[in-house]
Short mmCIF file of N, CA and C in Angstrom, two decimals:
data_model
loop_
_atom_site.label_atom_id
_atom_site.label_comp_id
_atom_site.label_asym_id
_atom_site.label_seq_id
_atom_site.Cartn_x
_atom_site.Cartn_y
_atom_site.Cartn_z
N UNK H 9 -16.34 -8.69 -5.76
CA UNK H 9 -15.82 -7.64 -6.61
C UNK H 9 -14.31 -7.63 -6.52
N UNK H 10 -13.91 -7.68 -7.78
CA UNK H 10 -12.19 -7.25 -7.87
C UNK H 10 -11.99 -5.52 -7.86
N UNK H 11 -10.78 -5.48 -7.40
CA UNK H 11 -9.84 -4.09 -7.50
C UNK H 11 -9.25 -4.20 -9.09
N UNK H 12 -9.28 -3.29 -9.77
CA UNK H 12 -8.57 -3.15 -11.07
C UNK H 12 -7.63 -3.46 -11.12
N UNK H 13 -7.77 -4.84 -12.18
CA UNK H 13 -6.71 -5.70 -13.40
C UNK H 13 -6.78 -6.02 -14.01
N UNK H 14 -5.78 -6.60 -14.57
CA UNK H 14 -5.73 -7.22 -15.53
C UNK H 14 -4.71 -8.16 -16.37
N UNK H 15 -5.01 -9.10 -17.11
CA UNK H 15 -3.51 -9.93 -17.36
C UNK H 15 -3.77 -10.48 -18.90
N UNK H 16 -3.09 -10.38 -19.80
CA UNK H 16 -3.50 -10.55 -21.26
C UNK H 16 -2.22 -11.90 -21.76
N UNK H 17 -2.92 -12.47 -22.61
CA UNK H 17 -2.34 -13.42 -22.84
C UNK H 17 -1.95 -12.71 -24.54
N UNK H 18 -0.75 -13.54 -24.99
CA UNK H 18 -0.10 -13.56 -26.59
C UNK H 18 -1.49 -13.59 -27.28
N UNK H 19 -1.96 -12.77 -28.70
CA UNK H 19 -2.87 -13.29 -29.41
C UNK H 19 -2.83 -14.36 -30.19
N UNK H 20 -3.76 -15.04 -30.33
CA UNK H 20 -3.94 -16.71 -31.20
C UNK H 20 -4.14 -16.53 -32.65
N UNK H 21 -3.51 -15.54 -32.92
CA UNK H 21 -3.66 -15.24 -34.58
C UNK H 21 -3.74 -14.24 -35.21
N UNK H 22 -3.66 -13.28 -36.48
CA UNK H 22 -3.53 -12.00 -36.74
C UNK H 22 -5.18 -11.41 -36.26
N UNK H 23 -5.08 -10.14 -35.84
CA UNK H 23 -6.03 -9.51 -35.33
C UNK H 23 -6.99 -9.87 -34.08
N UNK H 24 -6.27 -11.21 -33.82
CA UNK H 24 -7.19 -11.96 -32.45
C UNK H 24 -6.46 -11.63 -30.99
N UNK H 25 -7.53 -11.02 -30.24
CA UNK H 25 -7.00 -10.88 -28.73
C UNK H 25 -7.39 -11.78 -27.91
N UNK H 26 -6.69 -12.52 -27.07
CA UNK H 26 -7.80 -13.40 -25.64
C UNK H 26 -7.60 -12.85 -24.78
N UNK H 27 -8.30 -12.39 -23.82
CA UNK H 27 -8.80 -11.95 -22.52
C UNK H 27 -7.79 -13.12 -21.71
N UNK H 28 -7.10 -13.11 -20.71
CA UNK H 28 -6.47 -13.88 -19.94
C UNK H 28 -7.22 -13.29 -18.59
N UNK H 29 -7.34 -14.06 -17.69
CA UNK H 29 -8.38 -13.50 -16.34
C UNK H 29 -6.96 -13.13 -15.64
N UNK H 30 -6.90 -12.04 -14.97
CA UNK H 30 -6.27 -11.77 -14.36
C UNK H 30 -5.67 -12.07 -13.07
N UNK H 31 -4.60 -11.84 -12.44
CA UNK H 31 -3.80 -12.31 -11.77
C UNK H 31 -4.53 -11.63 -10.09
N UNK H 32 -5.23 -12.22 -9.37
CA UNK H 32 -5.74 -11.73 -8.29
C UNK H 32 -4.69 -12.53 -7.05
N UNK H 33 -4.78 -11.61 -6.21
CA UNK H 33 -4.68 -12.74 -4.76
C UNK H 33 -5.60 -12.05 -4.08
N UNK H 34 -6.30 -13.16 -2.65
CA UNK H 34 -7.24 -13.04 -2.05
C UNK H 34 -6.34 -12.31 -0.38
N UNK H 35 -6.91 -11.04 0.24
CA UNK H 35 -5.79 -10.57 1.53
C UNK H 35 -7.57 -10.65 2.28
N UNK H 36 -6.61 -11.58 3.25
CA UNK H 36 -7.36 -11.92 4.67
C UNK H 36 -8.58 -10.64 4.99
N UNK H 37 -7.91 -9.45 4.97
CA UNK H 37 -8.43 -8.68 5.99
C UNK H 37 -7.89 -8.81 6.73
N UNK H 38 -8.69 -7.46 7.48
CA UNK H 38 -8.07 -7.46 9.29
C UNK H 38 -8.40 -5.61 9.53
N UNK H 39 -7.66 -5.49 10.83
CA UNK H 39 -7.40 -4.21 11.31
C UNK H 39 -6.37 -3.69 11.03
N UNK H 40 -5.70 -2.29 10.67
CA UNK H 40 -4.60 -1.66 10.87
C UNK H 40 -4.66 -0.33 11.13
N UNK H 41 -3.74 0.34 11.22
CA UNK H 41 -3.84 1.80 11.23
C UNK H 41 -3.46 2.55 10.68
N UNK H 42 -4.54 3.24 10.17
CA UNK H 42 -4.37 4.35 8.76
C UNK H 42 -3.99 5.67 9.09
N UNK H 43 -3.24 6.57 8.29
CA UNK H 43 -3.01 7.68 8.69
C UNK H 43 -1.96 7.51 9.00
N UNK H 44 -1.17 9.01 9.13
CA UNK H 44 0.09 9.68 9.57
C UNK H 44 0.10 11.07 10.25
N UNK H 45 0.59 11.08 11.57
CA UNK H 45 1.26 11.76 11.85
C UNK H 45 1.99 13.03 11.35
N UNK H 46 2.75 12.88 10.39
CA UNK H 46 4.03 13.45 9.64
C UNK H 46 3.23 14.19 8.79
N UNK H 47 1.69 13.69 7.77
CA UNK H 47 1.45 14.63 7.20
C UNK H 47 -0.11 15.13 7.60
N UNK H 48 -0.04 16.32 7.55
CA UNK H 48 -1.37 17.20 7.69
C UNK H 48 -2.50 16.52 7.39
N UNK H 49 -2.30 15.84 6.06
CA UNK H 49 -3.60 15.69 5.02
C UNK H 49 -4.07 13.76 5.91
N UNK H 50 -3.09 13.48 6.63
CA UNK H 50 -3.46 12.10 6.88
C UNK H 50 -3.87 11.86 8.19
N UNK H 51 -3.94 13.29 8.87
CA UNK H 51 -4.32 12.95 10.16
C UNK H 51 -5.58 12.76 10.84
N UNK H 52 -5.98 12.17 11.76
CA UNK H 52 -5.35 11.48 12.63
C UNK H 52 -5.03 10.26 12.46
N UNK H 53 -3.77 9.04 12.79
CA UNK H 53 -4.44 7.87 12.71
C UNK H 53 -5.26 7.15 13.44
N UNK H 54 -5.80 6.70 12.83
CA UNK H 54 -6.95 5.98 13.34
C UNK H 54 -6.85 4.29 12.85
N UNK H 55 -7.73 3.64 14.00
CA UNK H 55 -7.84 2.09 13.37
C UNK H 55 -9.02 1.82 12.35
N UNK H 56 -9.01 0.92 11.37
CA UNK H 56 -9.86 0.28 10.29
C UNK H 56 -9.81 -0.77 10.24
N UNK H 57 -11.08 -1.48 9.72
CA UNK H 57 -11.15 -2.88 9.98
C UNK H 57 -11.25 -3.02 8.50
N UNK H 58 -10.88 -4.02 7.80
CA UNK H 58 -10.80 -4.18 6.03
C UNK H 58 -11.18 -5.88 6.02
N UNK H 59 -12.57 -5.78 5.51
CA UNK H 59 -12.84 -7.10 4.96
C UNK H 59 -12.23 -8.19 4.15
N UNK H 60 -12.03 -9.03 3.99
CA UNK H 60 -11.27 -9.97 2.63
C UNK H 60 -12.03 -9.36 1.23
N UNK H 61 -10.51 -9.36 0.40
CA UNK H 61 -11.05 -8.94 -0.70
C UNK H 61 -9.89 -9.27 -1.58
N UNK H 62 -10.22 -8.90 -2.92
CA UNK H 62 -9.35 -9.71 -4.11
C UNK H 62 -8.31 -7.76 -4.59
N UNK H 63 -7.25 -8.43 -4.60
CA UNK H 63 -6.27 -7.46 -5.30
C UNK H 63 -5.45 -7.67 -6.20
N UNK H 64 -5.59 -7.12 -7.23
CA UNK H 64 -4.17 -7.46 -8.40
C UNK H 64 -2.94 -7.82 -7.72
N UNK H 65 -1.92 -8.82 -8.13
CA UNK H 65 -0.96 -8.73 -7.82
C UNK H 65 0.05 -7.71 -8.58
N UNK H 66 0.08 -7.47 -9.79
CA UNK H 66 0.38 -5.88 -10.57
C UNK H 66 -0.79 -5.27 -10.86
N UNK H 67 0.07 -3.87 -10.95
CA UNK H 67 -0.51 -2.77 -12.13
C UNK H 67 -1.31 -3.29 -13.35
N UNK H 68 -2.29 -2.40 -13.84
CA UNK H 68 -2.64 -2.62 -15.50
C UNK H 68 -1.43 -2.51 -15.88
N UNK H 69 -0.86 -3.38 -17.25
CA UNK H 69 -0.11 -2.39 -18.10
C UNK H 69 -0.14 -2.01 -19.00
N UNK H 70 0.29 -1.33 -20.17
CA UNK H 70 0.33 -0.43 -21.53
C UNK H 70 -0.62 -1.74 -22.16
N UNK H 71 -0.06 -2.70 -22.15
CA UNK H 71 -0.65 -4.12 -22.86
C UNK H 71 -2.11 -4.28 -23.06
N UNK H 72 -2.74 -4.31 -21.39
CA UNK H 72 -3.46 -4.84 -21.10
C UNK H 72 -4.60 -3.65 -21.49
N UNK H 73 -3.89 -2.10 -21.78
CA UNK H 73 -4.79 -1.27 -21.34
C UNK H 73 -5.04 -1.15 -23.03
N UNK H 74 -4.05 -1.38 -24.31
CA UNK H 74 -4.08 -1.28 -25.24
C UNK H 74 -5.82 -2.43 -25.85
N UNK H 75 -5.82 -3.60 -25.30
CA UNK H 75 -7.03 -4.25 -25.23
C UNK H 75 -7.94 -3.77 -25.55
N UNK H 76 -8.44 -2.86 -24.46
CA UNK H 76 -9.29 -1.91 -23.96
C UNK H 76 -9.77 -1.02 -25.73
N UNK H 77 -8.20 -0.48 -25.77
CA UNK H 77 -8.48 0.32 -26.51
C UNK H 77 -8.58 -0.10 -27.93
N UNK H 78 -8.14 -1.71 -28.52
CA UNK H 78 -8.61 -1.88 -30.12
C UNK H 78 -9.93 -2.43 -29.50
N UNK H 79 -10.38 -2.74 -28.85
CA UNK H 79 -12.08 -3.24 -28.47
C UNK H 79 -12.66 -1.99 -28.64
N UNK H 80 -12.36 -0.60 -28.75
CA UNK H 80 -13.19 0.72 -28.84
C UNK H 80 -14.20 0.64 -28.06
N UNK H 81 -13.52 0.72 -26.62
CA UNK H 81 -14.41 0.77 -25.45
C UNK H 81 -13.48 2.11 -24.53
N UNK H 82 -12.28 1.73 -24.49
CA UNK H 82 -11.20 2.96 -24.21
C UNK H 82 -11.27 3.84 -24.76
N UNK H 83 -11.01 4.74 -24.49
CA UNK H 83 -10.66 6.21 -25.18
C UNK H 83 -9.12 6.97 -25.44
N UNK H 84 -9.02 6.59 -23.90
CA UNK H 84 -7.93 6.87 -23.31
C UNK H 84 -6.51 5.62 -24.41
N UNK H 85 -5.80 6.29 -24.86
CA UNK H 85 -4.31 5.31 -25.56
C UNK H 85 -3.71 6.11 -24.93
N UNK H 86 -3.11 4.83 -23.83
CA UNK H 86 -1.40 5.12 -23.05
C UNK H 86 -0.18 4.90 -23.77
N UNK H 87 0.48 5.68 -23.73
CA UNK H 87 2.13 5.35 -24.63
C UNK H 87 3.29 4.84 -23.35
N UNK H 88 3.81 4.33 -23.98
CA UNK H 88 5.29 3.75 -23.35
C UNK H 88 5.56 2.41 -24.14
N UNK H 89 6.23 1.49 -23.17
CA UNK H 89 6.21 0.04 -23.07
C UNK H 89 5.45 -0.55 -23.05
N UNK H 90 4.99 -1.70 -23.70
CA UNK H 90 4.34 -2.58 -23.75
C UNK H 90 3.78 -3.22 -21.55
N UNK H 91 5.17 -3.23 -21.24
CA UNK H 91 5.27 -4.12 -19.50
C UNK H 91 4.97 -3.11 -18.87
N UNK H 92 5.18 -1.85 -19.33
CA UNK H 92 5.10 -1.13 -17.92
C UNK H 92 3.57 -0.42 -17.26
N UNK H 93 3.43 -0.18 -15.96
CA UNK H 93 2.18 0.22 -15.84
C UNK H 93 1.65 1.33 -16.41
N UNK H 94 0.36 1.32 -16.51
CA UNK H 94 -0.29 2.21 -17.67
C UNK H 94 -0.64 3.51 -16.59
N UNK H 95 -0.22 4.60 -16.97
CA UNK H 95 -0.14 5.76 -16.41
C UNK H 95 -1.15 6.81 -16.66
N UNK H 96 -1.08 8.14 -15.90
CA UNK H 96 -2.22 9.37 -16.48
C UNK H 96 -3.40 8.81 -16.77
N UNK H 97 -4.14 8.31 -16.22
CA UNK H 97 -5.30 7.38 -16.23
C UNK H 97 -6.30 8.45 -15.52
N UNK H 98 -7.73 8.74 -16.02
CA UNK H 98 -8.63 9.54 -15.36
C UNK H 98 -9.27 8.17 -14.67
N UNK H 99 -10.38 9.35 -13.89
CA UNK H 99 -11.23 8.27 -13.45
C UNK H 99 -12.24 7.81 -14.46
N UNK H 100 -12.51 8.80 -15.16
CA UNK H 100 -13.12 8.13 -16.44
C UNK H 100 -13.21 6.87 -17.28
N UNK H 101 -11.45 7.23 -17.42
CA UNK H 101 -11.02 5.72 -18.20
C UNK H 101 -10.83 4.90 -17.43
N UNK H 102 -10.47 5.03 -16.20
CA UNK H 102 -10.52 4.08 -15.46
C UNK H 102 -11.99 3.15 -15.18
N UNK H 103 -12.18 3.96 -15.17
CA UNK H 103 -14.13 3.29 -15.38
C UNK H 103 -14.61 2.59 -16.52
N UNK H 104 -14.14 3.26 -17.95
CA UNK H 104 -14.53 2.06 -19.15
C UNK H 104 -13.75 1.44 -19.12
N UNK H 105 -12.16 1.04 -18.75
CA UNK H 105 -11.42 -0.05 -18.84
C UNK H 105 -12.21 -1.24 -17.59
N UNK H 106 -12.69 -0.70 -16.57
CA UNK H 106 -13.41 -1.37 -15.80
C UNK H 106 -14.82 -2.33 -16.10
N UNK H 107 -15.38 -1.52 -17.01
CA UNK H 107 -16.90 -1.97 -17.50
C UNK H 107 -16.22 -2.88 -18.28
N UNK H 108 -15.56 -2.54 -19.31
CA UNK H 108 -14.99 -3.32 -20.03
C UNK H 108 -14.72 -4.84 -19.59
N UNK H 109 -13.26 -4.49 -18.78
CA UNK H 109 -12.57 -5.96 -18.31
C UNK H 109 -13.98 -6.59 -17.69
N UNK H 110 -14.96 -6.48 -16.85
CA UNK H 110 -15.94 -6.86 -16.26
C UNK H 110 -17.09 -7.26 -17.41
N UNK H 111 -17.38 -6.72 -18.30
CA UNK H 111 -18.18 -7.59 -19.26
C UNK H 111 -17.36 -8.47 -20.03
N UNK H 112 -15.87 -8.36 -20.08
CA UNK H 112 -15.34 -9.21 -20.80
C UNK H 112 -14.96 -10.97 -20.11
N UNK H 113 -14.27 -10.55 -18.54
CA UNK H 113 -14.71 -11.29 -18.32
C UNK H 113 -16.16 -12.26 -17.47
N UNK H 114 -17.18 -11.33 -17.24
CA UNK H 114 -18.04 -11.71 -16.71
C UNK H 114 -17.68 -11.86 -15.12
N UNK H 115 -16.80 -11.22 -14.67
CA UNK H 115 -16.80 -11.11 -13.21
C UNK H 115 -16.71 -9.47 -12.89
N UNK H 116 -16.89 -8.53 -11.75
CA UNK H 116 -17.16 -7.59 -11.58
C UNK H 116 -16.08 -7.32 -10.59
N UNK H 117 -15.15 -6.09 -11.75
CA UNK H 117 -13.96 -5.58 -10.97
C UNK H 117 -14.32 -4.29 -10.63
N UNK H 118 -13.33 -3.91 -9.97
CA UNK H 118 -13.83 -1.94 -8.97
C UNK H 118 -12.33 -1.84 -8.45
N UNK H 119 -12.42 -0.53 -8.59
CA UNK H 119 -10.77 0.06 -7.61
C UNK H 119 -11.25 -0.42 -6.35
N UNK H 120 -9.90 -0.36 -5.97
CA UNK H 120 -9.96 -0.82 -4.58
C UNK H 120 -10.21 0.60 -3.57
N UNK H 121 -10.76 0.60 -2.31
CA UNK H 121 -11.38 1.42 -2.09
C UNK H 121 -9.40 2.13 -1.09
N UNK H 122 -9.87 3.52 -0.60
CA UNK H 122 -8.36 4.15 -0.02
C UNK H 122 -7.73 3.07 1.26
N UNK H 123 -8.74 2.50 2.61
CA UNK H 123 -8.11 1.76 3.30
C UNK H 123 -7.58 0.71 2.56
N UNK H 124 -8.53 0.03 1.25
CA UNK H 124 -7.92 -1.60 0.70
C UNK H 124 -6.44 -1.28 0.37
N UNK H 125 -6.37 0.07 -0.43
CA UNK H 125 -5.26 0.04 -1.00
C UNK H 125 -3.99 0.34 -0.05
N UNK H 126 -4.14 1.20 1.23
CA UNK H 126 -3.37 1.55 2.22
C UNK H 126 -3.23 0.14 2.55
N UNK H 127 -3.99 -0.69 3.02
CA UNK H 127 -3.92 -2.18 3.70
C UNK H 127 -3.22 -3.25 2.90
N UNK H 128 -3.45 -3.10 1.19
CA UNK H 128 -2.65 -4.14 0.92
C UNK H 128 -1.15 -3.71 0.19
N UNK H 129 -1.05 -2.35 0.77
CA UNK H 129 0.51 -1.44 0.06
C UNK H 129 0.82 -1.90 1.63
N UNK H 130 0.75 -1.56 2.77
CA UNK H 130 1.05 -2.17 4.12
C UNK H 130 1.87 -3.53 4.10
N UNK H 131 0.68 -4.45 3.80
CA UNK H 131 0.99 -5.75 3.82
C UNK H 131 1.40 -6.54 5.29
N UNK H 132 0.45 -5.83 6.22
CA UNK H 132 0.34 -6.23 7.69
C UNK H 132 1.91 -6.00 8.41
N UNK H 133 2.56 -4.84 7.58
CA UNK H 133 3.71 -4.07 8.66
C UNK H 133 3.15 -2.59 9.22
N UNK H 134 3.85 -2.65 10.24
CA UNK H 134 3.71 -1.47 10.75
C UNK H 134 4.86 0.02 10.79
N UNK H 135 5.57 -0.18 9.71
CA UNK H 135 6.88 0.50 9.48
C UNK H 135 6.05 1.87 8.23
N UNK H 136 6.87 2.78 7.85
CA UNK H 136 6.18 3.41 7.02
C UNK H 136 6.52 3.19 5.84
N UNK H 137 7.25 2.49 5.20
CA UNK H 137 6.96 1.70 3.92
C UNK H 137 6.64 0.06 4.53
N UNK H 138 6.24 -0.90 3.41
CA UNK H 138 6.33 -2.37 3.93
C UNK H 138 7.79 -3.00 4.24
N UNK H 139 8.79 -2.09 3.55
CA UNK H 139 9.79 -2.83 3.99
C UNK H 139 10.56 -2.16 4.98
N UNK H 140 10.64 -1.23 5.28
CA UNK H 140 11.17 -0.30 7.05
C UNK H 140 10.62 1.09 6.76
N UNK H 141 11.37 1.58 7.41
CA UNK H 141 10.87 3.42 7.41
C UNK H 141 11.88 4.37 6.54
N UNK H 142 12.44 3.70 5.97
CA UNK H 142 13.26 4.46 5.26
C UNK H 142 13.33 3.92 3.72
N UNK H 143 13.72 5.07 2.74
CA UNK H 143 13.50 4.80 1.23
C UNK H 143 14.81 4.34 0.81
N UNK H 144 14.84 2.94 0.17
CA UNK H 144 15.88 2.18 0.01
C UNK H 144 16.09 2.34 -1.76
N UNK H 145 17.14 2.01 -2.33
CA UNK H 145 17.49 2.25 -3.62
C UNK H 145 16.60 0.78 -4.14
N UNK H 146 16.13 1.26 -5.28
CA UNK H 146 15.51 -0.36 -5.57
C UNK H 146 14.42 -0.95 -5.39
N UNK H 147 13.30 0.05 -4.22
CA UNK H 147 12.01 -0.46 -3.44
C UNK H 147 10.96 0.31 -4.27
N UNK H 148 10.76 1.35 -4.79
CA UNK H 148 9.96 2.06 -5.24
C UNK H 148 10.40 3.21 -6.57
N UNK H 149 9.10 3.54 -7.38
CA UNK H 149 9.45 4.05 -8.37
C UNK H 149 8.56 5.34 -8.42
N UNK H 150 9.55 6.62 -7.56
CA UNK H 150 9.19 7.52 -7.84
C UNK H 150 10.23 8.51 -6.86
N UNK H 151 10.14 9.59 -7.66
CA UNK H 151 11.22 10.83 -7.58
C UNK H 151 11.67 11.22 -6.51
N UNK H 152 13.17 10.80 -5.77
CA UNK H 152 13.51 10.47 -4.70
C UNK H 152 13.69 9.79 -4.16
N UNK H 153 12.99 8.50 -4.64
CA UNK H 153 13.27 7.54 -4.05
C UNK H 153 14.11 5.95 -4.73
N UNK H 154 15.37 6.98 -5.34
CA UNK H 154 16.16 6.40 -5.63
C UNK H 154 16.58 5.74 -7.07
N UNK H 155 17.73 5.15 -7.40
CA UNK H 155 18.04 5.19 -9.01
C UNK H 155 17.52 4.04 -9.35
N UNK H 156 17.63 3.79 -10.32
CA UNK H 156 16.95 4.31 -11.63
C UNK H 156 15.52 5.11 -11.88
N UNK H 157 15.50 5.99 -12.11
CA UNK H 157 13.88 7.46 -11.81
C UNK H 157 14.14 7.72 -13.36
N UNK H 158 12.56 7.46 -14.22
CA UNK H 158 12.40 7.93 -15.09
C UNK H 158 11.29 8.37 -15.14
N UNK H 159 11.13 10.18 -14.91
CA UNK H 159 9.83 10.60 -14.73
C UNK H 159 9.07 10.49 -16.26
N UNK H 160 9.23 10.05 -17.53
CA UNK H 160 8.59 9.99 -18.68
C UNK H 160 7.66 8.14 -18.56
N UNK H 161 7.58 7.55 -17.69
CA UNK H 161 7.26 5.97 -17.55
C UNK H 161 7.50 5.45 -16.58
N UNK H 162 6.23 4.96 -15.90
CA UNK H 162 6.88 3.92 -14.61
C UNK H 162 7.98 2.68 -15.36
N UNK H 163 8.30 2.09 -13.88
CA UNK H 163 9.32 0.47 -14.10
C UNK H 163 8.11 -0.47 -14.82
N UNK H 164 9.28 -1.56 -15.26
CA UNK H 164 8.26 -2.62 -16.03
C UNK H 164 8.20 -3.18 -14.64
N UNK H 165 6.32 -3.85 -15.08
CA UNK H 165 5.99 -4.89 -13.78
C UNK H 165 7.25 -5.58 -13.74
N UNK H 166 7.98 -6.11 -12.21
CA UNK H 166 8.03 -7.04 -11.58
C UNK H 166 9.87 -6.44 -11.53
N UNK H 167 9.89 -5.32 -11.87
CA UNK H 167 10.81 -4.38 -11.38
C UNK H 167 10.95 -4.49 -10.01
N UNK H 168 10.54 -4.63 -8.78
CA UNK H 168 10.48 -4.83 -7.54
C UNK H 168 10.00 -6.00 -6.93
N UNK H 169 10.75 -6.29 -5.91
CA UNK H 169 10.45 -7.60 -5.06
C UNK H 169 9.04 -7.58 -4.71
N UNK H 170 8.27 -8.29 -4.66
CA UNK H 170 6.57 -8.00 -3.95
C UNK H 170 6.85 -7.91 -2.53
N UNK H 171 5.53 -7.43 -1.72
CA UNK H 171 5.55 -7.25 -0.60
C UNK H 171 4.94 -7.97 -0.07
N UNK H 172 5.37 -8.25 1.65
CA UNK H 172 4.64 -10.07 2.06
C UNK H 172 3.52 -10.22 1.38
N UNK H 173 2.33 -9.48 1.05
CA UNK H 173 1.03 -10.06 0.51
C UNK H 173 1.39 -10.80 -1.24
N UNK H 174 2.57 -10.54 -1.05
CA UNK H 174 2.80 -11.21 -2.74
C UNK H 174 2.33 -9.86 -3.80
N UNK H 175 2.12 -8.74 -3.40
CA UNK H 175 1.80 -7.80 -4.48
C UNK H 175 3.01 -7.02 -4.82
#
């Protein structure tokens, strides 16, 4: 099973979409330790063991999620940019964009579960972001944590350096 993605290729002609299989990488697994200290809602940490499993290397984006939606399987139409990740997403839609990409391409994707996603936002550091403990201008896209912040749209994919796992 994949974690939700997806990767769309140019269409091959007026009104034609191709499905491009999406951009996975495979993370080892292992142990780390989940939780924080600092906040209420994350305590205690504790250790987890996380099997190998497949993770997007990006976000959906507006693109990929637009698919979804001339196939009239979506419901949900995200606005912005074409690159950037597709936002305000229920779990709902998150679920027919899922059935979807998975009958489309005949492999079976799923969110990634809270440790996968703690484990591969980590990326086998032990600092409280992957890249130290402190919020650097340039590392992340969200309020506070530095310029350029546009609360109407995330950054376009690839706005940020990946983190050792390549995500």
């Amino acid at each position: 099973e994949y974690p939700l993605a997806l990767s769309a290729s140019p269409s091959s002609g007026p009104g034609t979409v191709q499905l491009k299989e999406p951009e996975m990488i495979l993370l080892k697994g292992g142990k780390f330790e989940m939780g924080s200290n600092e906040d209420p809602t994350e305590k205690p940490i504790h250790p987890v063991n996380v099997r190998p499993f497949w993770m997007a290397k990006h976000p959906v984006t507006v693109r990929e999620w637009r698919e979804c939606v001339a196939a009239k399987v979506c419901s949900y139409s995200p606005t912005g940019e074409v690159d950037t990740p597709v936002s305000n997403v229920s779990w709902d839609d998150a679920m027919q964009f899922l059935s979807w990409l998975s009958q489309e391409t005949g492999k079976q994707y799923r969110l990634p579960t809270e440790a996968e996603w703690e484990y591969a936002a980590r990326a086998g550091t032990h600092s409280k972001y992957w890249w130290g403990d402190q919020i650097n201008v340039g590392e992340a896209d969200c309020k506070g944590c530095g310029e350029p912040y546009d609360p109407r749209q995330p950054r376009k994919i690839g706005s940020f350096r990946p983190n050792p796992f390549g995500l």
